[in-house]
Short mmCIF file of C-alpha atoms in Angstrom, two decimals:
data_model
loop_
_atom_site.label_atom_id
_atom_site.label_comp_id
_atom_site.label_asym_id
_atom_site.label_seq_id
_atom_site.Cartn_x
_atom_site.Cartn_y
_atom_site.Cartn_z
CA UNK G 30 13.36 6.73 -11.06
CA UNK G 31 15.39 4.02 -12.40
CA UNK G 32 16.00 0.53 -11.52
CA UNK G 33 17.46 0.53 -7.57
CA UNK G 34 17.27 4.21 -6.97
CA UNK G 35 15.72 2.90 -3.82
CA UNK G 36 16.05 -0.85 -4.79
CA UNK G 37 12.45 -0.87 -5.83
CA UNK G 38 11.79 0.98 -8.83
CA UNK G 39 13.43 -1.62 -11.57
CA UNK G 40 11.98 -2.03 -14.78
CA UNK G 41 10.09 -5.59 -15.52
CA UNK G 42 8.52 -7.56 -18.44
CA UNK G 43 4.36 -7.52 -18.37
CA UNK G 44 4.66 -5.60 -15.00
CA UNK G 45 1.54 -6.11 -13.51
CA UNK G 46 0.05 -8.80 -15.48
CA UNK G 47 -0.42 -11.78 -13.15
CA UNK G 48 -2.22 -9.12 -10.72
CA UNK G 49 -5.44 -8.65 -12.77
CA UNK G 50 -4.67 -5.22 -14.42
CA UNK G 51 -5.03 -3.30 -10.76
CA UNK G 52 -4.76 -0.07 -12.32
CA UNK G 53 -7.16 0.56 -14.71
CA UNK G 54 -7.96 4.33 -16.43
CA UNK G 55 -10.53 4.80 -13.52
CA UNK G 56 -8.37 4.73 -10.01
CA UNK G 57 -8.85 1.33 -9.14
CA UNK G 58 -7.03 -0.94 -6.39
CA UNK G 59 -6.37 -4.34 -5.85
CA UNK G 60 -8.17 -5.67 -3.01
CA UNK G 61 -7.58 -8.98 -1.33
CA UNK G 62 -8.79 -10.51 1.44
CA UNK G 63 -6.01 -13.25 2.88
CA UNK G 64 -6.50 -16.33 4.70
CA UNK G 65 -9.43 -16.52 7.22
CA UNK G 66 -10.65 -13.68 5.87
CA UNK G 67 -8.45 -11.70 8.55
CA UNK G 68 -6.53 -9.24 6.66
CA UNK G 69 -7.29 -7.39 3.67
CA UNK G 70 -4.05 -5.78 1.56
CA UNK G 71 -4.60 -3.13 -0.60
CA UNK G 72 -1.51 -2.99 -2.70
CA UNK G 73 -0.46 -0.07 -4.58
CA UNK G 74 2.64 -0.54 -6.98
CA UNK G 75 5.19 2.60 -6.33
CA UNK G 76 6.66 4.72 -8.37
CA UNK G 77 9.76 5.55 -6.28
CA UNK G 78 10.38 9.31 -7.72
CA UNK G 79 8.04 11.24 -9.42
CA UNK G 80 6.95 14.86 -11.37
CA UNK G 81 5.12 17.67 -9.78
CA UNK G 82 1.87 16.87 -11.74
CA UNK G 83 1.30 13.46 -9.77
CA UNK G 84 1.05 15.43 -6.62
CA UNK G 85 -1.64 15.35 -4.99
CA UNK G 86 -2.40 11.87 -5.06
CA UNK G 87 -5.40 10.69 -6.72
CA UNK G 88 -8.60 11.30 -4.53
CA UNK G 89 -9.77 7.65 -4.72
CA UNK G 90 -6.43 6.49 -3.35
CA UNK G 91 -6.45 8.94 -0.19
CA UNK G 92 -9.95 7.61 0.60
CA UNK G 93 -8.76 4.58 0.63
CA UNK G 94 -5.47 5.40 2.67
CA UNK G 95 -8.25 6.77 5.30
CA UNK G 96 -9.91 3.74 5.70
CA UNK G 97 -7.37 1.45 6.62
CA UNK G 98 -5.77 0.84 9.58
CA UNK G 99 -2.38 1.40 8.44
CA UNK G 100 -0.08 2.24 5.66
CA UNK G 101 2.51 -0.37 4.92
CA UNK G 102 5.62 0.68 2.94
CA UNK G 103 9.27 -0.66 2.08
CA UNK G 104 10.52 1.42 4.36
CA UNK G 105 9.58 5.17 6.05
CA UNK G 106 11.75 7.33 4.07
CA UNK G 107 10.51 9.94 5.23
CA UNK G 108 11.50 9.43 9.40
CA UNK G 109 14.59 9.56 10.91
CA UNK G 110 18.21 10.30 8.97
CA UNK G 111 19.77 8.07 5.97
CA UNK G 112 22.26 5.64 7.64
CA UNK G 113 25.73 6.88 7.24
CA UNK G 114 27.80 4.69 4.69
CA UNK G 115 31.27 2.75 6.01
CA UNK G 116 33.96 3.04 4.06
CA UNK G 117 34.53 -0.61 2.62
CA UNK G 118 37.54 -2.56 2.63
CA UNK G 119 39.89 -1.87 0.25
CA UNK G 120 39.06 -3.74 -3.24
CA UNK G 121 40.23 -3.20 -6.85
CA UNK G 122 39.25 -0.06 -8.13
CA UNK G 123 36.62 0.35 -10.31
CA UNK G 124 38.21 1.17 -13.54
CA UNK G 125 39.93 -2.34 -12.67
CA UNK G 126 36.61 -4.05 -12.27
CA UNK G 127 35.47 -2.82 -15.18
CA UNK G 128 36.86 -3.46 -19.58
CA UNK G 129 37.77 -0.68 -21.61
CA UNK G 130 34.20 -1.01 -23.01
CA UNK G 131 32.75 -1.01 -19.70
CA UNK G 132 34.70 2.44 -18.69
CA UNK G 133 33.97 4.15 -22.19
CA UNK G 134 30.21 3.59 -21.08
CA UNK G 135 30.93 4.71 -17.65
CA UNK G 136 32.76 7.96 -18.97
CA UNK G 137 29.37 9.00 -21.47
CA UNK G 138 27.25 8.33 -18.52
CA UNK G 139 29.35 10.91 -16.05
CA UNK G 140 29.75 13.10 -18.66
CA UNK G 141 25.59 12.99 -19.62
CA UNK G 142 25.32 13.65 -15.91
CA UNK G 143 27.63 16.32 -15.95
CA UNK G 144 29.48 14.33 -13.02
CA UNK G 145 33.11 14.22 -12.70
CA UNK G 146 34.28 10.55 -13.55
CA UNK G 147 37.88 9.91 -11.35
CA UNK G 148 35.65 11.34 -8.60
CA UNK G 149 32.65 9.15 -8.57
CA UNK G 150 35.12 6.48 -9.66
CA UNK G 151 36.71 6.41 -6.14
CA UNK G 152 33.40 4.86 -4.65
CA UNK G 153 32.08 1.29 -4.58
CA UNK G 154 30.19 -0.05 -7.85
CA UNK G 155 26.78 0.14 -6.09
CA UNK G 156 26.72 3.58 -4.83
CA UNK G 157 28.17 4.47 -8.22
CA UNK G 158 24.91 2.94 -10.09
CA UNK G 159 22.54 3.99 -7.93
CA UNK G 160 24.00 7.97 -8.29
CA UNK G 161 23.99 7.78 -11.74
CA UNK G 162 20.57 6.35 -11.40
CA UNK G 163 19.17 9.32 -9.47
CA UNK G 164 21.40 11.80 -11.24
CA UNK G 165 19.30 10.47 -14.70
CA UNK G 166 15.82 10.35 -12.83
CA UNK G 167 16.60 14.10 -11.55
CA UNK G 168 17.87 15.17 -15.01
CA UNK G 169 14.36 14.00 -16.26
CA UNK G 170 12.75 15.98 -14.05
CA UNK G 171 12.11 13.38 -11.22
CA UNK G 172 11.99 14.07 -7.58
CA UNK G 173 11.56 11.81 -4.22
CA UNK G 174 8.91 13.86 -2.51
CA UNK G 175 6.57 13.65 -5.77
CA UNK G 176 7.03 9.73 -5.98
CA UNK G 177 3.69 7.77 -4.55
CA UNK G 178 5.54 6.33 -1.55
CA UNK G 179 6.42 9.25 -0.46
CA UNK G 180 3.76 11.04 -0.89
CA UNK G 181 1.47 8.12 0.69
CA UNK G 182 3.71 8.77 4.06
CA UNK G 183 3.77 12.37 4.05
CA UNK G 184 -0.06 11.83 4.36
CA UNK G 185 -0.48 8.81 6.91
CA UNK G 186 2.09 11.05 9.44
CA UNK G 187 -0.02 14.26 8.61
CA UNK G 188 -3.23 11.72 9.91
CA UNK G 189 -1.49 10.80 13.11
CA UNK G 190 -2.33 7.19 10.91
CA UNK G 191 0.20 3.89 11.61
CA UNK G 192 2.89 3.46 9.41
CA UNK G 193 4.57 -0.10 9.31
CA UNK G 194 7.79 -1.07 7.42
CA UNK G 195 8.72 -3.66 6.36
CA UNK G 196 12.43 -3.13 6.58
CA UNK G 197 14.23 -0.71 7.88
CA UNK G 198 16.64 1.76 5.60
CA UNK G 199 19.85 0.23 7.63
CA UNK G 200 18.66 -2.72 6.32
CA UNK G 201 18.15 -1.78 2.79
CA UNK G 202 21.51 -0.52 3.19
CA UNK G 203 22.71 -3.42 4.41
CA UNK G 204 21.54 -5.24 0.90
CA UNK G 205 23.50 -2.94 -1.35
CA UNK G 206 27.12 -2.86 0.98
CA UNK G 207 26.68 -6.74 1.14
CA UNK G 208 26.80 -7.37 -2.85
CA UNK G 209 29.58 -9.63 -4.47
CA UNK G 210 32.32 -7.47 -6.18
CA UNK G 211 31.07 -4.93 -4.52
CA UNK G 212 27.76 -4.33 -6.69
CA UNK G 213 29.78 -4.70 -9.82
CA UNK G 214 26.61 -6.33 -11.47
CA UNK G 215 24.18 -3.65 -10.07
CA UNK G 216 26.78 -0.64 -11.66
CA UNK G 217 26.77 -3.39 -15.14
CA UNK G 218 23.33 -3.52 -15.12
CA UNK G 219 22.63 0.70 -14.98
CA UNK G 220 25.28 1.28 -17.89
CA UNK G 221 23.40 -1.64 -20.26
CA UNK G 222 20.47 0.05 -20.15
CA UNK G 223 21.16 3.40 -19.65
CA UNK G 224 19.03 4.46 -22.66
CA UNK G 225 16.26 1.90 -21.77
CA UNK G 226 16.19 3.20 -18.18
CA UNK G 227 15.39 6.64 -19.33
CA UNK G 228 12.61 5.56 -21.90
CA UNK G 229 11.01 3.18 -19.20
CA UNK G 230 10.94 6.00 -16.78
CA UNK G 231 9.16 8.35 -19.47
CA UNK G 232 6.70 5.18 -19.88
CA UNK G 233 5.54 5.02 -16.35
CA UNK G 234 5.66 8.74 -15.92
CA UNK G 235 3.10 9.14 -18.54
CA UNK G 236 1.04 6.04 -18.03
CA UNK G 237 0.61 7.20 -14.34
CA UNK G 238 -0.38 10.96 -15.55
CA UNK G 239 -2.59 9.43 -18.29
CA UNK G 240 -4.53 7.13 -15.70
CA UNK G 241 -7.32 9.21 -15.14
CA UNK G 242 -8.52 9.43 -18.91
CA UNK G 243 -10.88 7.13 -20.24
CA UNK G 244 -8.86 6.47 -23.57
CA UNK G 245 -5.77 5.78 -21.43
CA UNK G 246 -4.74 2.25 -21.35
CA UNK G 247 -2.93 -0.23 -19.16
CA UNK G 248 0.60 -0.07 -17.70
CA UNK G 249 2.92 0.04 -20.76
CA UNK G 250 4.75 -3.45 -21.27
CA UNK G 251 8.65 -2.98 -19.75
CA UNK G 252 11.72 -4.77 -20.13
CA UNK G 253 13.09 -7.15 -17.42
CA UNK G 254 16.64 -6.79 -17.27
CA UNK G 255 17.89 -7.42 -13.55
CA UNK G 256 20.14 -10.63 -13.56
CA UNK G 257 19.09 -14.10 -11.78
CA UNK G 258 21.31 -13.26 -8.84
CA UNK G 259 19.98 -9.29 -8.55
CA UNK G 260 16.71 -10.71 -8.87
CA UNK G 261 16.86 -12.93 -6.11
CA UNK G 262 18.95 -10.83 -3.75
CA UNK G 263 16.56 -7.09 -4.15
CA UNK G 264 13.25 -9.02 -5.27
CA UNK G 265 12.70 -12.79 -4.41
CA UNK G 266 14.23 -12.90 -1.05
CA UNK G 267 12.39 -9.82 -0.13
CA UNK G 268 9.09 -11.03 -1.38
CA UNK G 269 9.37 -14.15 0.93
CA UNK G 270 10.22 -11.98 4.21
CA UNK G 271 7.72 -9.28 3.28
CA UNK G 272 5.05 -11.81 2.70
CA UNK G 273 5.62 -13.27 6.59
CA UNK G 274 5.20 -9.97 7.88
CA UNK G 275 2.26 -9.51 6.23
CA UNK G 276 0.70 -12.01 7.46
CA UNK G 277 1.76 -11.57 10.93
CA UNK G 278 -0.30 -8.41 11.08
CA UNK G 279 -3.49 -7.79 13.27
CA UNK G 280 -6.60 -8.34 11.72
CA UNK G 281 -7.59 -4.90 9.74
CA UNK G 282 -7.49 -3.64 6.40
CA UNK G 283 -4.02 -2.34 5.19
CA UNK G 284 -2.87 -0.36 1.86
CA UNK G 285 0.37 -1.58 1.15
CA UNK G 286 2.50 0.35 -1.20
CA UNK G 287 5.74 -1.27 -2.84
CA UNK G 288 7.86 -1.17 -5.42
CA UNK G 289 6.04 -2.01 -8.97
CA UNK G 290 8.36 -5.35 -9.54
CA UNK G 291 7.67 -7.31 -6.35
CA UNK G 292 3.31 -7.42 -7.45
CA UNK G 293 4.78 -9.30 -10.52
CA UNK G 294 6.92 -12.07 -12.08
CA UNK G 295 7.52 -15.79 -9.79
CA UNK G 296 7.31 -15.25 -6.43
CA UNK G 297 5.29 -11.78 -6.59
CA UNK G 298 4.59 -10.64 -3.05
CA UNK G 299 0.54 -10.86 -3.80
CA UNK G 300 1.29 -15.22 -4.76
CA UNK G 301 3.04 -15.47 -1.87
CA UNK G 302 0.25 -13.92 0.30
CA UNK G 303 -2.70 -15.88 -1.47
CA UNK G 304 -1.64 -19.08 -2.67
CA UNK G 305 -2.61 -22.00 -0.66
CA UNK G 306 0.46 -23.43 -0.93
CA UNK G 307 1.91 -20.70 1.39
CA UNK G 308 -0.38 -22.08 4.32
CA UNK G 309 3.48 -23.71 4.98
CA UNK G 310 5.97 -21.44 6.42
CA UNK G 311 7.15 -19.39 3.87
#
């Protein structure tokens, strides 16, 4: 899926290089073992939504969802109901938020998406990126319940195994409905790279069905587009609370699946967990 579809699965520059080239072409993990030598995080980068040929999961990475103590995700997506969305205050309307420009691009996305454009239009600017997000990831053949998340959880309940989240999907929610402009940026940011968004997703699609060969090579380089303040609001911030929780667990081994663009770039979840200078409070 595309960048936000669940708020995790946005594209980013030289994803993965500051954490050592975890996935090789033979199913490898990254394993680390945090301070006192207490906790050991396996972490998995997610691909949010996925194709049928990525199910089942490689057998390496069950094995290794067997022998830890829990799964930790984002959040269980796969318990409970989707929190029911508020209507928001009244704002300006979206063809108002946005330039002539910005609508034209609007209008060739609904109509790509075969979605009807005065309709969707009548909706806040982040709900209407983040359906023409999944509307794009299911037109390319993408679907939740194939993504690795997903599949991870469908798993750990089967096992009777712990799950842990690290937020819940109120607040998830809770990040999107709070947005300035009502996620005018988030909606900017889907139409800017509406073309890039679909290549990317090819990119990790393939890489991640490719993985297994020995000629296959290292996750593709991807664009970072996400602006400073998206960054800090769906990444940074995140990273920081995440990393707390982390390391409030019980001592055990943990897999820890997450969204490809918080294991990379400042502030990556995996610094913040094993750099000394995070022996201060976070």
């Amino acid at each position: 899926m595309t960048k936000a579809i669940t708020l995790i699965s946005m594209t980013s520059a030289h994803l993965f290089a500051k954490i050592r080239q975890w996935f090789r072409p033979k199913p490898q993990w990254l394993s680390l073992t945090c301070p006192a030598g207490e906790r050991e995080f396996i972490f998995v980068g997610s691909i949010h939504m996925g194709v049928p040929a990525m199910a089942p999961l490689p057998s390496g990475l069950r094995k290794v969802l067997r022998e830890c103590q829990a799964l930790v995700v984002e959040a269980d997506i796969t318990q409970g109901q989707p929190p029911e969305i508020e209507s928001s205050a009244q704002g300006p309307t979206l063809q108002q938020q946005l330039t002539t420009e910005q609508w034209q691009q609007f209008e060739v996305a609904c109509q790509e998406c075969h979605l009807d454009t005065q309709m969707l239009a009548q909706f806040p600017a982040w709900q209407v990126g983040l359906t023409l997000q999944q509307k794009q990831a299911t037109m390319l053949g993408l679907r939740p319940e194939f993504g690795v998340d997903h599949q991870l959880l469908s798993l750990a309940h089967l096992a009777h195994q712990p799950v842990i989240a690290l937020e819940s999907q109120q607040q998830q929610l809770q990040l999107l409905t709070t947005l300035p402009n009502r996620g005018l940026d988030l909606l900017l940011d889907s139409l800017t790279h509406w073309r890039s968004n679909a290549r990317q997703l090819q990119k990790m699609i393939d890489w991640w069905l490719s993985k297994n060969h020995p000629s296959s090579s290292s996750l593709p380089e991807l664009s970072r587009s996400f602006s400073h303040d998206l960054q800090q609001t769906f990444i940074t911030q995140r990273n920081k609370l995440w990393a707390r929780h982390l390391l409030t667990l019980p001592p055990g081994r943990y897999l820890v699946a997450v969204g490809a663009l918080h294991l990379s770039g400042p502030d990556n979840l995996i610094d913040l967990i094993t750099s000394p200078a995070q022996k201060e409070p976070l």
